[in-house]
Every structure is written in structure tokens, then in C-alpha cells.
């Protein structure tokens, strides 16, 4: 199906830290081509971008949200919790952007994925309380502490499902996907210790499961140029956004030609 014939569009956004600013670049390209998603699904940073988009925030407001939100702040360090940063310290920051704190107050249906650490399974949130599931979906371990929701600990959705296409595919007839979890080639010097090795294996596992589902989308971007941007490097915000905009514009122009 051609995108111009689509009655409804689903947008799927992967996790990937600061590289997720490329999602916002894609959204800008979509808006410039008068394309709007009706349903959004996301994991981790994809959940955050998805929530802001579903909330009706402008591209500029989305970028400013990530520029203003601190990643590492001394007063946010976790005490008596697993993880270096206490994720729930971000609640008040998020409350300013989502004052009613409900999925129902968003302008579009949103599906976000988090990992239930106790059951060892994926959980999807799409109704009720919004902020805690958002925080949980983006709680990258071991940097950020798990988030407690109804007596269960939840963490980064990317552990179980980093590209939650399943939640939009039966509800829309055209799917646009954006994957920013890139696992390109590394050098021997990049695998010197156990942490580097574990990180590499994890990224390859996530990429393998992502890539297959991504290619099933009607249109997708997966910019390899994002490899040079650190997952937690806030200096890369504008660059990642520009890369996503460039790739998104090219993909949409091709789809509409």
C-alpha cells in the first residue's frame, strides 16, 4: 500500500537513549509532508518521544524537554535502591509536561513497553496512570533504578521488546518505524573488559530482534550515522535530531514519489 492511500498510520519508536532524538527528526519530516500518525507505540526513549507526540507537543517542545531534563544530577543519586540514579526523582519534572498523568488525556492512543523484573516478562501500558510507566520504560539498567508500580518492579522495555510493532499493526494499515538502536562494527580495542563485552552482546541481541520487525514496516529509518553518538551523551541531541530529519525526509520523499 502507498502511504498516500493509508487511512491510518501507526508510528513505532525504538529505545536508544539520546539517539532517540532522531525520532523527533522523523516526526518533523512527517509533519512537513502533512502526515500524522493515529497510533503510537514506543519503548524507552521511544516511549518518551511517543508520549510527547501523542500529547500534542511541538517538535521544538520535544527537543527542549530532553535538553532541560538532567541525566546525571547529584541530588538524584539513588540511596538504598538498585541503580545509580533514582528514576522516581524525575516524576515532578514529567508532571509539568503531563499534568493530568493519564493516557486518556493524550490526543492519540499510546502503547509503551516496560519489563516486569519480577515475572521476567514484557508489560504494555496504554491506559490509566501515565508517568510511572513512562519512567519505567526508560529506566535503563543499571544506570537508573527500577520503578515500582502496583507492587512490581519495572525497568527498561528494551530488555524484552525494543521495537513494539505488535501494538499498532492490527490497528492501522500503514506502519512507519524508527530504529535508533544501532549495532555496527566495533574494533578489538572496544572489547577489552567484561562490561564492554556484555554491552556488545546485549546490543547485538536487541538489534537482531529489532531489525527483523523493522523491515516488516511499510516505511522505516535506521540511520547508521547514529553510531557515533553516545546513548547518554546529551551533546548529541541536535546531531541525532538532524540525522533523523535527513533520513526521514529522504524516506518519505521516496514513498510519496
Short mmCIF file of C-alpha atoms in Angstrom, two decimals:
data_model
loop_
_atom_site.label_atom_id
_atom_site.label_comp_id
_atom_site.label_asym_id
_atom_site.label_seq_id
_atom_site.Cartn_x
_atom_site.Cartn_y
_atom_site.Cartn_z
CA UNK A 1 0.00 0.00 0.00
CA UNK A 2 1.15 3.54 -0.79
CA UNK A 3 1.37 5.93 2.10
CA UNK A 4 -0.90 8.35 0.24
CA UNK A 5 -3.64 5.69 0.30
CA UNK A 6 -3.34 4.91 4.01
CA UNK A 7 -6.41 5.58 6.11
CA UNK A 8 -4.46 5.27 9.37
CA UNK A 9 -0.76 5.38 10.22
CA UNK A 10 0.98 3.69 13.13
CA UNK A 11 4.31 5.03 14.39
CA UNK A 12 6.76 2.71 16.18
CA UNK A 13 9.76 4.17 18.03
CA UNK A 14 12.63 2.11 19.45
CA UNK A 15 14.75 2.67 22.52
CA UNK A 16 18.29 4.01 22.19
CA UNK A 17 18.93 6.89 24.59
CA UNK A 18 19.99 10.24 23.13
CA UNK A 19 19.95 8.69 19.67
CA UNK A 20 16.17 8.75 20.04
CA UNK A 21 16.23 12.44 19.09
CA UNK A 22 16.25 11.03 15.56
CA UNK A 23 12.63 10.03 16.22
CA UNK A 24 11.79 13.71 16.63
CA UNK A 25 13.57 14.46 13.34
CA UNK A 26 11.39 11.85 11.63
CA UNK A 27 8.26 13.40 13.16
CA UNK A 28 9.29 16.81 11.83
CA UNK A 29 9.72 15.30 8.35
CA UNK A 30 6.30 13.64 8.63
CA UNK A 31 4.65 16.92 9.57
CA UNK A 32 6.32 18.73 6.68
CA UNK A 33 4.76 16.11 4.38
CA UNK A 34 1.35 16.56 6.06
CA UNK A 35 1.48 13.08 7.57
CA UNK A 36 0.16 12.36 11.05
CA UNK A 37 0.24 9.07 12.93
CA UNK A 38 -3.04 7.98 14.51
CA UNK A 39 -1.49 5.46 16.96
CA UNK A 40 1.96 5.41 18.57
CA UNK A 41 3.98 2.65 20.23
CA UNK A 42 7.39 3.07 21.83
CA UNK A 43 9.98 1.69 24.17
CA UNK A 44 12.36 3.63 26.45
CA UNK A 45 13.25 6.95 24.77
CA UNK A 46 10.77 5.94 22.06
CA UNK A 47 8.08 5.86 24.74
CA UNK A 48 9.06 9.36 25.92
CA UNK A 49 9.09 10.83 22.40
CA UNK A 50 5.87 8.98 21.64
CA UNK A 51 4.18 10.41 24.73
CA UNK A 52 5.19 13.97 23.87
CA UNK A 53 3.99 13.48 20.29
CA UNK A 54 0.70 11.95 21.46
CA UNK A 55 0.39 14.86 23.89
CA UNK A 56 0.41 17.34 21.01
CA UNK A 57 3.78 18.91 21.83
CA UNK A 58 5.62 20.64 19.00
CA UNK A 59 8.96 19.40 17.67
CA UNK A 60 10.68 22.33 19.42
CA UNK A 61 8.99 21.49 22.73
CA UNK A 62 10.03 17.84 22.44
CA UNK A 63 13.67 18.74 21.89
CA UNK A 64 13.58 21.24 24.75
CA UNK A 65 12.19 18.57 27.07
CA UNK A 66 15.28 16.42 26.55
CA UNK A 67 17.67 19.36 26.74
CA UNK A 68 16.18 20.51 30.05
CA UNK A 69 15.83 17.11 31.74
CA UNK A 70 19.03 16.27 33.66
CA UNK A 71 20.58 12.84 33.13
CA UNK A 72 23.04 12.91 36.00
CA UNK A 73 22.28 15.16 38.93
CA UNK A 74 23.83 14.71 42.36
CA UNK A 75 20.51 15.10 44.19
CA UNK A 76 19.03 12.32 42.03
CA UNK A 77 21.57 9.66 43.08
CA UNK A 78 19.88 6.53 44.38
CA UNK A 79 20.13 5.74 48.09
CA UNK A 80 19.00 2.31 49.22
CA UNK A 81 17.87 1.37 45.71
CA UNK A 82 19.49 -0.63 42.92
CA UNK A 83 20.86 1.63 40.18
CA UNK A 84 22.93 4.82 40.28
CA UNK A 85 20.08 7.28 39.65
CA UNK A 86 16.70 7.26 41.44
CA UNK A 87 14.31 7.19 38.48
CA UNK A 88 11.31 8.34 40.53
CA UNK A 89 13.05 11.68 41.22
CA UNK A 90 12.02 12.59 37.66
CA UNK A 91 8.32 12.35 38.49
CA UNK A 92 7.84 16.07 39.20
CA UNK A 93 9.68 17.05 36.00
CA UNK A 94 7.38 14.82 33.96
CA UNK A 95 4.31 16.09 35.86
CA UNK A 96 4.94 19.57 34.45
CA UNK A 97 4.54 18.18 30.92
CA UNK A 98 1.76 15.68 31.69
CA UNK A 99 -0.19 17.41 34.49
CA UNK A 100 -3.20 15.05 34.37
CA UNK A 101 -0.92 11.98 34.40
CA UNK A 102 -3.21 9.73 32.34
CA UNK A 103 -3.06 8.03 28.96
CA UNK A 104 -6.66 9.13 28.42
CA UNK A 105 -5.62 12.80 28.44
CA UNK A 106 -3.31 12.29 25.43
CA UNK A 107 -4.53 13.26 21.97
CA UNK A 108 -3.54 9.91 20.42
CA UNK A 109 -3.59 6.30 21.64
CA UNK A 110 -0.17 5.36 23.03
CA UNK A 111 1.29 1.94 23.83
CA UNK A 112 4.51 1.78 25.84
CA UNK A 113 6.51 -1.26 26.89
CA UNK A 114 8.34 -1.89 30.17
CA UNK A 115 9.95 -5.01 31.62
CA UNK A 116 8.45 -6.69 34.68
CA UNK A 117 11.64 -7.64 36.52
CA UNK A 118 9.91 -9.97 38.98
CA UNK A 119 7.98 -12.03 36.43
CA UNK A 120 10.65 -11.66 33.77
CA UNK A 121 8.22 -10.62 31.06
CA UNK A 122 7.15 -7.72 28.90
CA UNK A 123 4.29 -5.47 30.04
CA UNK A 124 2.42 -2.98 27.88
CA UNK A 125 0.73 0.13 29.26
CA UNK A 126 -1.95 2.05 27.36
CA UNK A 127 -4.45 3.32 29.95
CA UNK A 128 -4.59 4.79 33.42
CA UNK A 129 -1.54 6.29 35.10
CA UNK A 130 0.99 7.59 32.55
CA UNK A 131 4.11 8.97 34.21
CA UNK A 132 5.30 5.93 36.19
CA UNK A 133 5.04 3.60 33.16
CA UNK A 134 6.96 6.20 31.12
CA UNK A 135 9.70 6.35 33.74
CA UNK A 136 9.80 2.56 33.94
CA UNK A 137 10.05 2.11 30.17
CA UNK A 138 13.07 4.44 30.08
CA UNK A 139 14.78 3.12 33.23
CA UNK A 140 17.94 1.83 31.54
CA UNK A 141 19.64 -0.65 33.84
CA UNK A 142 21.90 -0.46 35.76
CA UNK A 143 22.08 3.34 35.45
CA UNK A 144 18.50 4.04 36.55
CA UNK A 145 16.64 2.34 39.39
CA UNK A 146 13.55 0.21 38.64
CA UNK A 147 10.15 1.86 39.11
CA UNK A 148 7.60 0.30 41.45
CA UNK A 149 4.06 0.07 40.05
CA UNK A 150 1.38 -1.81 41.99
CA UNK A 151 3.95 -3.74 43.99
CA UNK A 152 6.05 -4.83 41.00
CA UNK A 153 9.41 -3.54 39.79
CA UNK A 154 9.56 -2.38 36.18
CA UNK A 155 12.60 -1.38 34.11
CA UNK A 156 13.64 -0.54 30.55
CA UNK A 157 11.25 -2.00 27.99
CA UNK A 158 14.14 -2.60 25.61
CA UNK A 159 15.19 -5.62 27.65
CA UNK A 160 12.19 -7.57 26.33
CA UNK A 161 10.88 -5.61 23.34
CA UNK A 162 12.79 -2.68 21.94
CA UNK A 163 10.55 -2.22 18.89
CA UNK A 164 6.89 -2.82 19.88
CA UNK A 165 5.36 -3.00 16.40
CA UNK A 166 2.82 -5.60 17.54
CA UNK A 167 0.69 -3.00 19.29
CA UNK A 168 -0.08 -0.93 16.19
CA UNK A 169 -0.06 -3.41 13.31
CA UNK A 170 -3.65 -4.63 13.69
CA UNK A 171 -4.97 -1.15 14.41
CA UNK A 172 -3.52 0.70 11.38
CA UNK A 173 -3.00 -0.05 7.70
CA UNK A 174 0.41 1.64 7.29
CA UNK A 175 3.34 1.45 9.73
CA UNK A 176 6.27 3.85 9.97
CA UNK A 177 9.17 2.61 12.10
CA UNK A 178 12.24 4.29 13.53
CA UNK A 179 15.08 2.23 14.98
CA UNK A 180 17.93 4.05 16.72
CA UNK A 181 19.46 1.03 18.48
CA UNK A 182 22.30 0.53 16.05
CA UNK A 183 24.84 -2.28 16.46
CA UNK A 184 27.55 -1.56 13.91
CA UNK A 185 31.06 -2.95 13.66
CA UNK A 186 33.47 -2.48 16.57
CA UNK A 187 37.25 -2.91 16.96
CA UNK A 188 39.18 -5.31 19.17
CA UNK A 189 40.08 -2.40 21.44
CA UNK A 190 36.36 -1.93 22.15
CA UNK A 191 36.12 -5.37 23.78
CA UNK A 192 38.82 -5.18 26.42
CA UNK A 193 36.78 -5.99 29.52
CA UNK A 194 33.71 -7.85 30.73
CA UNK A 195 31.48 -4.76 30.77
CA UNK A 196 32.32 -3.90 27.17
CA UNK A 197 31.74 -7.49 26.14
CA UNK A 198 28.38 -7.67 27.94
CA UNK A 199 27.32 -4.37 26.40
CA UNK A 200 28.26 -5.54 22.91
CA UNK A 201 26.39 -8.84 23.25
CA UNK A 202 23.29 -7.07 24.62
CA UNK A 203 23.26 -4.54 21.79
CA UNK A 204 23.60 -7.31 19.20
CA UNK A 205 20.71 -9.27 20.73
CA UNK A 206 18.49 -6.18 20.78
CA UNK A 207 19.47 -5.24 17.24
CA UNK A 208 18.75 -8.73 15.89
CA UNK A 209 15.21 -8.78 17.30
CA UNK A 210 14.61 -5.16 16.23
CA UNK A 211 15.87 -5.44 12.70
CA UNK A 212 13.58 -8.23 11.59
CA UNK A 213 10.46 -6.43 12.81
CA UNK A 214 11.68 -3.10 11.45
CA UNK A 215 11.95 -4.50 7.94
CA UNK A 216 8.30 -5.56 8.14
CA UNK A 217 7.25 -1.89 8.39
CA UNK A 218 5.87 -0.14 5.32
CA UNK A 219 8.44 2.63 5.77
CA UNK A 220 11.34 2.81 8.20
CA UNK A 221 14.58 4.57 9.05
CA UNK A 222 17.63 3.07 10.74
CA UNK A 223 20.39 5.69 10.42
CA UNK A 224 23.82 4.11 10.88
CA UNK A 225 25.28 7.62 11.37
CA UNK A 226 23.83 7.48 14.91
CA UNK A 227 26.56 5.00 15.91
CA UNK A 228 28.90 7.92 16.66
CA UNK A 229 26.51 9.39 19.24
CA UNK A 230 26.72 8.06 22.80
CA UNK A 231 23.50 6.67 24.25
CA UNK A 232 23.73 9.04 27.25
CA UNK A 233 25.60 11.93 25.58
CA UNK A 234 23.32 14.97 25.73
CA UNK A 235 25.75 16.86 23.48
CA UNK A 236 24.49 14.68 20.65
CA UNK A 237 20.85 15.83 20.86
CA UNK A 238 20.91 18.25 17.92
CA UNK A 239 23.05 15.96 15.77
CA UNK A 240 20.78 12.95 16.31
CA UNK A 241 17.74 15.11 15.54
CA UNK A 242 19.32 16.32 12.29
CA UNK A 243 20.22 12.76 11.26
CA UNK A 244 16.65 11.57 11.87
CA UNK A 245 15.21 14.51 9.94
CA UNK A 246 17.50 13.91 6.97
CA UNK A 247 16.79 10.16 6.79
CA UNK A 248 13.08 10.66 7.44
CA UNK A 249 12.77 13.30 4.70
CA UNK A 250 14.51 11.06 2.17
CA UNK A 251 12.40 8.02 3.04
CA UNK A 252 9.14 9.96 2.88
CA UNK A 253 10.01 11.67 -0.41
CA UNK A 254 10.71 8.25 -1.92
CA UNK A 255 7.47 6.81 -0.52
CA UNK A 256 5.42 9.69 -1.85
CA UNK A 257 7.02 9.85 -5.30
#
